[in-house]
Amino acid sequence: MNHILNKGQKQFKNDKHLELEDLYAVPPDMEAEHLSNQFWKYYREHHSLLRALWKIARKYYFAAAVWEMLYIIARVALPMALRRLLIVIQTAQEGESIVKDALASVIVMAVAGFMVALCQGRSVFLSTQAGIAVRAVLTSVIYEHALQLTPRGRMGLTTGTITNMVATDSQKLYDVLLEGQNLWSCPVLIIVVAVLLWMYIGPELVLGIVVLILFLPIIKVIVGTMLTIRKERSKLTDRRIQIITVMAVRDQEMSLLSKELRMWGLVLTTAVSSPILAFGVAITFFVLSANNNILQPSDAFSALLFFSILRFPVNLAARLVGKAAQALDSIRRIDRFLQRDTRKEISNLMNEQDNHEQADDILLRVQNGHFILQPEGAAITTTAPTSLDKQQKKQGHGFERPFMEAMPPFQLQNIDLQVRKGQLVVVVGRIGSGKSTLLKALLGELPSDDSVRIRGTLSYASQEPFIMNASFRENICFGNEYDKVRYEEVIDATDLRPDIARLGASGDLSQIGERGVTLSGGQKQRVALARAIYANATLALLDDCFSALDPSTARRVFDSLFRAKHGILRRGGSILVTHALHFLTQADLILILEQGSPIFLGTFEELRELETKSESVETSMVEQIQDASQDMVAHLHHHGVTERDGVIMTIEEREYGKAGYAIWVEWARNAGGWSFILSQTLFLCLDRGIYVAGDWWIALWSQGWQDGVSVFGMDFPPQTDGDEAQVQYVCIYLCIITLSVLATLLRSLWAMSAGAQCAKQMFRVMTQRVLRAPMFFFQTTPMGRIVNRFTYDVEVMDVELSVAMTGLMMSSSWLLSSIVVMAVVLPWILIPLAPVTLIYIYTQSYYRMSGPDLQRLDAISRSPIQASLAEGLEGAHIIRAYRKELRFAASFRHLVNRNSAAMMNFLAGQRWLGFRIEIMGASVTTACSLIIILANDMLNINAGMVGLLLQWSIVFTSALNFFFLRLTDSEARLTSIERIYNTSQLDSEAAWETDASVTVLDTLWPQHGELEFDNVCMRYRTDLPLALNSVSFKLKAKSRCGIIGRTGSGKTSLIASIFRITEVESGRILLDGVDLSKIGLTDVRGRD
């Protein structure tokens, strides 16, 4: 990491910043493509998702296990060396040098501290690599599988379900793998500690281990309750991002969130308190079980350190059991998804026998085709109905709309069709007669009875155009190599050249936005049509692709494509589904469908000559053809889209360097302000003060192993006086630890409640701002980014940040209290502590020039994954039609690799700093030990106070590391607050309510409906040309008006300006004499 951190430092000094391109890429064996290939191999071999994932993760996990074992050895060596050192001190005669006897113990403590830092860092990083690999492969295979789902396979799925698997389920598995070593290392550590306590002190101390283990089911119950609450909250989260009653759902979600955070408070309290409670029970039983059981400093502080060692592993293991259960649920959910029906390899291409039997110009043959669109089962929502669902249903809102709703069986039958080269086949029929279903059947989207044979390739233009968030040219080429000659021919044929001319200097390289938000409906349809033509397929399937074009444009485009012998699509074959019956005169074949069956197949002349029972139907069609509207004015001026440098979508905001002071203040302000800060400071001081008092009492207690002790004028007898003396010591200690538990619970719950308050406030403001954001925000912001705010960032703010900030406050109080204890017991320790502190500050500052940016890069690299996933799900049928699954999957995997690289670099940076901080902490412990053994005669500190000093010097090491982890974690989580805060600063639309001081509206307004445009100019954004340029007209009351114009001429813009979806730049719009710009939006858009 030195190279990246050096680069980050240099760029920071030069006011430049780290970007994704500056990071190390993931190793080849962690790239998504390699992992995906391995996964499918293992999955097909074992038919088990769990086994396939294990085979991917095991090489990292086995290596991590080796380092974890070395960590356990080094961890238990520390209290062993401490015990040996205290024995030397407490048995030394006054004036006797202890350097020779104690030096070995000091060296062991120093080496153990170094090994703990090294081994733990390696174990965590290797476990992290395993988690990143599993998350990357799951993200990739879910996307790949989603692209291949059949209509039956998509039944019951929602886009939210698939997004949730990628964003949440894969993350759960990552979290489990990150901490998974505790599943085996915790039992091993418990056994080792129990054996050592038995050997060194006695079997009575093992009772403390039993008590500590008894906390496991307690923690398990708490975590189980928390996970149950989270599961219920997740249902509401899924609902929140899909339905309109956002705040109503959020209120219910916040109630569950408060309960979940209270559970977190209990978990943190248990984690801190369980070791001292177990130690208290063990020591009590030890000293009262036999008169000769004397609590010596060497026994007391080594035992206390042993119990402290078990604190985090035991609590993590208990939490991990719940997380593992949750991860298994995710695995089962993903496994069920991977078992859904997918498209098989299409085998409808003409084989050699077909080629021999059929004429060379036959491109498509359907013989007695029978196709069924019959999804099995009803649509399944991802969540059970909540009370809010029932309330909404009563109000008519209903439940969420599935990705594909259950529909009654639909059959296409008796289809016989041949398409020859150069032919245009037009398919007509009423809505719901099966026209689009026929195209889907030809594309292989429906189960086939082998009745379809195709020669060559297919292209497809769907009824709803699929537009990528890419450049104009990329949307047309769609992954095919750019051929300038053909491209220009296609542009002319689809009449897109005037539109490109208005794209500005970047021309067809301009981005046209997510879902083509900057294009009109007709422009989108022509882009999709151009894509189908540019593909140069032998057979083009066109689904109602002229419906959004104005008549003159539609006629020009149709003639360019299909005029006899010279049309660009006459080089192959074409099937056109349309409701524009005037195009039938140009068709070579006409297919009329009625309720899934063909009722006519022939030429236009044959259609006119029909004298069958269905003649009345066909005659009406012919009459419609003859009465079809004529071409409109061909060259109406229309607006286009102009973008500076071809950029439409805004770049995701990213503050550089450390999390700004303002963001910390924003969190504190929303958490409760000064009242929260002052009260939490008081609770932290109370908590740490009582906790230190407990350890101080242990030092005094153990000091009385030979002589009595005096405290605040009170005399306590030596322990050798028997049970009466021990009971006094025990009662005071039990009172102290009881108060300590209560203080810890109080400050934990208070901090968590502040986190919930902050989450509630910030979500409310952000939601209001987004709901009231002007239209250009949605035109320039990818939907994946907005979804990311309301899913990932909100989840981080709700839970992870609350936990991180609570941990930060706790660790800072630990750190300060350890410094105070060391300084009081041994003031000389301030001499080595000063340079360590300076080195620590420098190292932190050096790292933080790059560290927060590394976390931000991880966060912002998630949004493109979400956006690409949503885009792929929306256009899956188009991607399959063009056989571009591999290209889109490769593009998606590239985004996954970038996010994996960002995460791996960030976590490697954390370990880089964590290792150095732990070495600094170990050096303080070593300095304390050396000062004690070298100046023992002069200092004259008893063994009890030495134990207290060394105990808290080791706490200092843990607190320093814990403080760093919580600080960087909090800063990392604050990036979500930063993005939520930035979203909360969006510009808003005009006021909702009418200002009575400006305009007084009659309660019956509008009564007549007289509309007047007075020199109205309107543009969608400041960097775009005018969409309406000095438009003036007046419509009298009760009159009707039709608006006509070619694609992009401003028809939709007129409506948008009336409803103030986009505000006018100048001029007035009057309705019954009232200027619409002077009244509130609720009055403009609909009055009760």
CSV table of C-alpha atoms in Angstrom, one decimal, residues 522-862:
chain,number,residue,atom,x,y,z
A,522,GLY,CA,-40.4,9.5,-31.6
A,523,GLN,CA,-36.6,10.0,-31.3
A,524,LYS,CA,-36.3,7.0,-29.0
A,525,GLN,CA,-38.3,4.8,-31.4
A,526,ARG,CA,-36.1,5.8,-34.3
A,527,VAL,CA,-33.0,5.1,-32.4
A,528,ALA,CA,-34.3,1.6,-31.6
A,529,LEU,CA,-35.2,1.2,-35.2
A,530,ALA,CA,-31.8,2.4,-36.3
A,531,ARG,CA,-30.3,-0.3,-34.0
A,532,ALA,CA,-32.3,-3.0,-35.7
A,533,ILE,CA,-31.2,-1.9,-39.1
A,534,TYR,CA,-27.6,-1.4,-38.3
A,535,ALA,CA,-27.4,-5.0,-36.9
A,536,ASN,CA,-27.5,-6.0,-40.6
A,537,ALA,CA,-29.5,-9.1,-39.7
A,538,THR,CA,-31.1,-11.3,-42.3
A,539,LEU,CA,-34.5,-10.9,-40.7
A,540,ALA,CA,-35.8,-7.8,-38.9
A,541,LEU,CA,-38.7,-8.0,-36.4
A,542,LEU,CA,-40.3,-4.6,-35.9
A,543,ASP,CA,-43.0,-4.3,-33.2
A,544,ASP,CA,-45.1,-1.2,-33.9
A,545,CYS,CA,-42.1,1.0,-34.3
A,546,PHE,CA,-43.8,3.8,-36.2
A,547,SER,CA,-46.5,4.5,-33.6
A,548,ALA,CA,-44.7,7.4,-31.9
A,549,LEU,CA,-43.7,9.1,-35.2
A,550,ASP,CA,-45.6,11.9,-36.8
A,551,PRO,CA,-47.2,10.9,-40.1
A,552,SER,CA,-44.7,12.7,-42.4
A,553,THR,CA,-41.6,11.3,-40.5
A,554,ALA,CA,-43.2,7.9,-40.4
A,555,ARG,CA,-43.8,8.0,-44.1
A,556,ARG,CA,-40.3,9.1,-45.0
A,557,VAL,CA,-38.7,6.4,-42.7
A,558,PHE,CA,-41.0,3.7,-44.0
A,559,ASP,CA,-40.2,4.6,-47.6
A,560,SER,CA,-36.5,4.5,-46.9
A,561,LEU,CA,-36.8,1.1,-45.3
A,562,PHE,CA,-39.3,-0.6,-47.5
A,563,ARG,CA,-39.6,1.0,-50.9
A,564,ALA,CA,-39.6,-1.6,-53.6
A,565,LYS,CA,-36.1,-3.1,-54.3
A,566,HIS,CA,-34.3,0.0,-52.9
A,567,GLY,CA,-35.4,0.0,-49.3
A,568,ILE,CA,-32.5,-0.7,-46.9
A,569,LEU,CA,-34.4,-3.6,-45.3
A,570,ARG,CA,-35.4,-5.1,-48.6
A,571,ARG,CA,-31.9,-6.7,-48.6
A,572,GLY,CA,-33.2,-9.1,-46.1
A,573,GLY,CA,-36.6,-10.0,-44.8
A,574,SER,CA,-38.9,-8.0,-42.4
A,575,ILE,CA,-41.9,-8.7,-40.2
A,576,LEU,CA,-43.7,-5.5,-39.2
A,577,VAL,CA,-46.3,-5.4,-36.5
A,578,THR,CA,-48.4,-2.2,-36.8
A,579,HIS,CA,-51.7,-0.5,-36.3
A,580,ALA,CA,-50.9,2.0,-39.2
A,581,LEU,CA,-53.1,0.2,-41.7
A,582,HIS,CA,-52.1,2.6,-44.6
A,583,PHE,CA,-48.7,0.7,-44.7
A,584,LEU,CA,-50.5,-2.5,-45.8
A,585,THR,CA,-50.4,-1.3,-49.4
A,586,GLN,CA,-46.6,-1.8,-49.4
A,587,ALA,CA,-46.7,-5.2,-47.8
A,588,ASP,CA,-45.8,-8.3,-49.7
A,589,LEU,CA,-47.8,-10.4,-47.3
A,590,ILE,CA,-50.4,-9.5,-44.7
A,591,LEU,CA,-51.1,-11.6,-41.6
A,592,ILE,CA,-54.2,-10.8,-39.7
A,593,LEU,CA,-54.5,-12.3,-36.2
A,594,GLU,CA,-57.6,-12.6,-34.1
A,595,GLN,CA,-57.4,-14.0,-30.6
A,596,GLY,CA,-54.2,-15.9,-31.3
A,597,SER,CA,-55.2,-17.4,-34.6
A,598,PRO,CA,-54.6,-16.3,-38.2
A,599,ILE,CA,-57.7,-15.3,-40.0
A,600,PHE,CA,-56.0,-14.1,-43.2
A,601,LEU,CA,-52.6,-14.5,-44.8
A,602,GLY,CA,-52.1,-13.1,-48.3
A,603,THR,CA,-51.4,-10.0,-50.4
A,604,PHE,CA,-53.2,-6.7,-50.2
A,605,GLU,CA,-55.0,-7.4,-53.4
A,606,GLU,CA,-56.2,-10.7,-52.0
A,607,LEU,CA,-57.4,-9.0,-48.9
A,608,ARG,CA,-59.5,-6.6,-50.9
A,609,GLU,CA,-61.1,-9.3,-53.0
A,610,LEU,CA,-62.2,-11.4,-50.0
A,611,GLU,CA,-65.9,-12.4,-50.1
A,612,THR,CA,-65.9,-14.6,-47.0
A,613,LYS,CA,-67.8,-14.3,-43.8
A,614,SER,CA,-65.1,-12.1,-42.4
A,615,GLU,CA,-65.5,-9.7,-45.3
A,616,SER,CA,-67.0,-7.0,-43.1
A,617,VAL,CA,-64.0,-7.0,-40.9
A,618,GLU,CA,-61.6,-6.8,-43.7
A,619,THR,CA,-63.6,-4.3,-45.6
A,620,SER,CA,-63.5,-2.0,-42.6
A,621,MET,CA,-59.7,-2.3,-42.6
A,622,VAL,CA,-59.6,-1.4,-46.3
A,623,GLU,CA,-61.8,1.6,-45.6
A,624,GLN,CA,-59.4,2.7,-42.9
A,625,ILE,CA,-56.6,2.3,-45.3
A,626,GLN,CA,-58.3,4.4,-47.9
A,627,ASP,CA,-59.2,7.1,-45.3
A,628,ALA,CA,-55.8,7.2,-43.7
A,629,SER,CA,-54.6,10.7,-42.9
A,630,GLN,CA,-52.2,12.2,-45.4
A,631,ASP,CA,-48.7,13.3,-44.8
A,632,MET,CA,-48.3,16.3,-42.5
A,633,VAL,CA,-46.0,19.3,-43.2
A,634,ALA,CA,-42.6,17.6,-43.5
A,635,HIS,CA,-40.2,20.2,-42.3
A,636,LEU,CA,-41.5,21.6,-39.1
A,637,HIS,CA,-38.7,23.0,-37.0
A,638,HIS,CA,-38.2,21.0,-33.8
A,639,HIS,CA,-35.8,21.2,-30.9
A,640,GLY,CA,-33.1,18.7,-30.1
A,641,VAL,CA,-30.7,18.0,-27.3
A,642,THR,CA,-27.5,19.9,-26.9
A,643,GLU,CA,-25.0,18.9,-24.4
A,644,ARG,CA,-21.7,20.4,-23.4
A,645,ASP,CA,-19.0,17.9,-24.3
A,646,GLY,CA,-21.6,15.3,-24.9
A,647,VAL,CA,-22.3,14.8,-21.2
A,648,ILE,CA,-25.8,14.5,-19.9
A,649,MET,CA,-25.7,12.5,-16.7
A,650,THR,CA,-24.1,14.3,-13.8
A,651,ILE,CA,-21.0,12.9,-12.2
A,652,GLU,CA,-21.6,11.5,-8.7
A,653,GLU,CA,-20.7,14.0,-6.1
A,654,ARG,CA,-17.6,13.1,-4.1
A,655,GLU,CA,-15.9,15.3,-1.5
A,656,TYR,CA,-12.2,14.6,-1.3
A,657,GLY,CA,-9.9,13.9,1.6
A,658,LYS,CA,-11.2,13.5,5.1
A,659,ALA,CA,-14.8,13.6,6.0
A,660,GLY,CA,-15.5,17.3,6.4
A,661,TYR,CA,-16.1,18.9,9.8
A,662,ALA,CA,-19.5,20.0,8.6
A,663,ILE,CA,-20.6,16.4,8.1
A,664,TRP,CA,-19.7,15.5,11.7
A,665,VAL,CA,-21.6,18.5,12.8
A,666,GLU,CA,-24.6,17.6,10.7
A,667,TRP,CA,-24.7,14.1,12.2
A,668,ALA,CA,-24.5,15.5,15.8
A,669,ARG,CA,-27.1,18.2,15.0
A,670,ASN,CA,-29.6,15.7,13.7
A,671,ALA,CA,-28.8,13.3,16.6
A,672,GLY,CA,-29.9,15.8,19.1
A,673,GLY,CA,-27.4,18.7,19.1
A,674,TRP,CA,-25.8,20.0,22.3
A,675,SER,CA,-28.2,18.2,24.6
A,676,PHE,CA,-27.1,14.9,23.1
A,677,ILE,CA,-23.4,15.8,23.2
A,678,LEU,CA,-23.3,17.0,26.8
A,679,SER,CA,-25.4,14.1,28.1
A,680,GLN,CA,-23.4,11.5,26.2
A,681,THR,CA,-20.2,13.0,27.5
A,682,LEU,CA,-21.5,12.7,31.1
A,683,PHE,CA,-22.6,9.1,30.5
A,684,LEU,CA,-19.2,8.2,29.0
A,685,CYS,CA,-17.3,9.7,31.9
A,686,LEU,CA,-19.6,7.9,34.4
A,687,ASP,CA,-19.2,4.6,32.5
A,688,ARG,CA,-15.4,4.8,32.3
A,689,GLY,CA,-14.9,6.1,35.8
A,690,ILE,CA,-16.8,3.2,37.3
A,691,TYR,CA,-15.1,0.7,35.0
A,692,VAL,CA,-11.6,2.0,36.1
A,693,ALA,CA,-12.7,1.9,39.7
A,694,GLY,CA,-13.4,-1.8,39.3
A,695,ASP,CA,-9.8,-2.5,38.1
A,696,TRP,CA,-8.4,-0.2,40.7
A,697,TRP,CA,-10.3,-2.1,43.4
A,698,ILE,CA,-8.8,-5.4,42.1
A,699,ALA,CA,-5.3,-3.8,42.4
A,700,LEU,CA,-6.1,-2.9,46.0
A,701,TRP,CA,-7.7,-6.2,46.8
A,702,SER,CA,-4.7,-8.2,45.4
A,703,GLN,CA,-2.4,-5.8,47.3
A,704,GLY,CA,-3.9,-7.2,50.5
A,705,TRP,CA,-2.6,-10.7,49.9
A,706,GLN,CA,-0.1,-10.2,52.7
A,707,ASP,CA,-1.0,-6.9,54.5
A,708,GLY,CA,-4.1,-4.9,55.0
A,709,VAL,CA,-4.9,-1.9,52.9
A,710,SER,CA,-6.3,1.5,53.6
A,711,VAL,CA,-8.6,3.4,51.2
A,712,PHE,CA,-10.1,6.9,51.8
A,713,GLY,CA,-9.5,6.4,55.6
A,714,MET,CA,-11.1,3.0,55.7
A,715,ASP,CA,-9.0,0.0,56.7
A,716,PHE,CA,-9.4,-3.4,55.2
A,717,PRO,CA,-7.9,-6.5,56.7
A,718,PRO,CA,-5.5,-8.7,54.8
A,719,GLN,CA,-7.0,-11.6,52.8
A,720,THR,CA,-5.3,-14.1,55.1
A,721,ASP,CA,-7.9,-13.2,57.8
A,722,GLY,CA,-10.3,-15.5,56.1
A,723,ASP,CA,-13.8,-15.3,54.6
A,724,GLU,CA,-14.9,-12.3,56.6
A,725,ALA,CA,-12.1,-10.2,55.0
A,726,GLN,CA,-12.8,-11.6,51.5
A,727,VAL,CA,-16.5,-10.9,51.8
A,728,GLN,CA,-15.7,-7.2,52.2
A,729,TYR,CA,-13.6,-7.1,49.1
A,730,VAL,CA,-16.1,-9.2,47.1
A,731,CYS,CA,-19.1,-7.1,48.0
A,732,ILE,CA,-17.5,-3.8,47.0
A,733,TYR,CA,-16.3,-5.3,43.8
A,734,LEU,CA,-19.7,-6.8,42.9
A,735,CYS,CA,-21.3,-3.4,43.6
A,736,ILE,CA,-18.8,-1.6,41.3
A,737,ILE,CA,-19.3,-4.0,38.4
A,738,THR,CA,-23.1,-3.8,38.8
A,739,LEU,CA,-22.9,-0.1,38.5
A,740,SER,CA,-20.5,-0.4,35.6
A,741,VAL,CA,-23.0,-2.6,33.7
A,742,LEU,CA,-25.8,-0.1,34.3
A,743,ALA,CA,-23.6,2.8,33.2
A,744,THR,CA,-22.6,0.9,30.0
A,745,LEU,CA,-26.2,0.1,29.2
A,746,LEU,CA,-27.2,3.7,29.7
A,747,ARG,CA,-24.6,5.2,27.4
A,748,SER,CA,-25.1,2.5,24.8
A,749,LEU,CA,-28.9,2.9,24.6
A,750,TRP,CA,-28.6,6.7,24.6
A,751,ALA,CA,-26.1,6.7,21.7
A,752,MET,CA,-28.3,4.3,19.7
A,753,SER,CA,-31.4,6.4,20.2
A,754,ALA,CA,-29.4,9.4,18.9
A,755,GLY,CA,-28.5,7.4,15.8
A,756,ALA,CA,-32.2,6.5,15.2
A,757,GLN,CA,-33.1,10.2,15.6
A,758,CYS,CA,-30.5,11.2,13.1
A,759,ALA,CA,-31.7,8.6,10.6
A,760,LYS,CA,-35.3,9.7,10.9
A,761,GLN,CA,-34.5,13.4,10.4
A,762,MET,CA,-32.2,13.1,7.5
A,763,PHE,CA,-34.4,10.6,5.6
A,764,ARG,CA,-37.4,12.9,6.0
A,765,VAL,CA,-35.5,15.9,4.6
A,766,MET,CA,-33.9,13.9,1.7
A,767,THR,CA,-37.3,12.3,0.7
A,768,GLN,CA,-39.0,15.6,0.7
A,769,ARG,CA,-36.3,17.2,-1.4
A,770,VAL,CA,-36.2,14.3,-4.0
A,771,LEU,CA,-40.0,14.3,-4.3
A,772,ARG,CA,-40.0,18.0,-4.9
A,773,ALA,CA,-36.9,18.1,-7.1
A,774,PRO,CA,-37.3,19.6,-10.5
A,775,MET,CA,-37.6,17.4,-13.6
A,776,PHE,CA,-34.0,18.1,-14.8
A,777,PHE,CA,-32.7,16.3,-11.7
A,778,PHE,CA,-34.2,13.1,-12.8
A,779,GLN,CA,-33.1,13.7,-16.4
A,780,THR,CA,-29.4,14.1,-15.4
A,781,THR,CA,-29.2,11.6,-12.5
A,782,PRO,CA,-29.0,7.9,-13.2
A,783,MET,CA,-31.8,6.0,-11.5
A,784,GLY,CA,-29.2,3.6,-10.0
A,785,ARG,CA,-27.7,6.5,-8.1
A,786,ILE,CA,-31.1,7.6,-6.6
A,787,VAL,CA,-31.9,4.0,-5.7
A,788,ASN,CA,-28.5,3.7,-4.1
A,789,ARG,CA,-29.3,6.7,-1.9
A,790,PHE,CA,-32.6,5.2,-0.7
A,791,THR,CA,-31.2,1.6,-0.2
A,792,TYR,CA,-27.4,1.4,0.5
A,793,ASP,CA,-26.9,4.8,2.0
A,794,VAL,CA,-30.0,4.8,4.1
A,795,GLU,CA,-29.2,1.3,5.4
A,796,VAL,CA,-25.7,2.5,6.3
A,797,MET,CA,-27.2,5.6,8.0
A,798,ASP,CA,-29.8,3.6,9.9
A,799,VAL,CA,-27.7,0.9,11.4
A,800,GLU,CA,-24.0,0.8,10.5
A,801,LEU,CA,-23.3,4.5,11.2
A,802,SER,CA,-25.2,4.3,14.5
A,803,VAL,CA,-23.1,1.3,15.6
A,804,ALA,CA,-19.9,2.9,14.3
A,805,MET,CA,-20.4,6.2,16.1
A,806,THR,CA,-21.3,4.4,19.3
A,807,GLY,CA,-18.1,2.4,19.0
A,808,LEU,CA,-16.1,5.6,18.3
A,809,MET,CA,-17.4,7.3,21.4
A,810,MET,CA,-16.8,4.2,23.5
A,811,SER,CA,-13.2,3.7,22.1
A,812,SER,CA,-12.3,7.4,22.6
A,813,SER,CA,-13.4,7.1,26.3
A,814,TRP,CA,-11.3,3.9,26.6
A,815,LEU,CA,-8.3,5.6,25.1
A,816,LEU,CA,-8.5,8.7,27.3
A,817,SER,CA,-9.1,6.6,30.4
A,818,SER,CA,-6.1,4.4,29.7
A,819,ILE,CA,-3.8,7.4,29.3
A,820,VAL,CA,-5.1,8.9,32.6
A,821,VAL,CA,-4.6,5.6,34.5
A,822,MET,CA,-1.1,5.1,33.1
A,823,ALA,CA,-0.2,8.7,33.9
A,824,VAL,CA,-1.5,8.5,37.5
A,825,VAL,CA,0.2,5.2,38.3
A,826,LEU,CA,3.4,5.9,36.4
A,827,PRO,CA,3.9,9.6,35.4
A,828,TRP,CA,7.2,8.7,33.7
A,829,ILE,CA,5.2,6.8,31.0
A,830,LEU,CA,4.3,10.2,29.6
A,831,ILE,CA,7.9,10.5,28.3
A,832,PRO,CA,7.7,7.6,25.8
A,833,LEU,CA,4.0,8.2,25.3
A,834,ALA,CA,4.7,11.7,23.9
A,835,PRO,CA,6.7,10.5,20.8
A,836,VAL,CA,4.3,7.6,20.3
A,837,THR,CA,1.5,10.1,20.2
A,838,LEU,CA,3.3,12.3,17.7
A,839,ILE,CA,4.1,9.3,15.5
A,840,TYR,CA,0.5,8.2,15.8
A,841,ILE,CA,-0.9,11.6,14.8
A,842,TYR,CA,1.6,11.8,11.8
A,843,THR,CA,0.7,8.2,10.7
A,844,GLN,CA,-3.0,8.9,11.0
A,845,SER,CA,-2.7,12.2,9.1
A,846,TYR,CA,-0.6,10.5,6.4
A,847,TYR,CA,-3.2,7.7,6.0
A,848,ARG,CA,-6.2,10.0,6.0
A,849,MET,CA,-4.9,11.9,3.0
A,850,SER,CA,-5.9,8.8,1.1
A,851,GLY,CA,-8.0,6.5,3.3
A,852,PRO,CA,-11.3,8.4,3.2
A,853,ASP,CA,-11.0,8.7,-0.6
A,854,LEU,CA,-10.4,4.9,-0.8
A,855,GLN,CA,-13.7,4.4,1.0
A,856,ARG,CA,-15.5,6.9,-1.1
A,857,LEU,CA,-14.2,5.2,-4.2
A,858,ASP,CA,-15.7,1.9,-2.9
A,859,ALA,CA,-19.0,3.6,-2.2
A,860,ILE,CA,-19.4,5.4,-5.6
A,861,SER,CA,-18.3,2.4,-7.5
A,862,ARG,CA,-21.4,0.6,-6.2
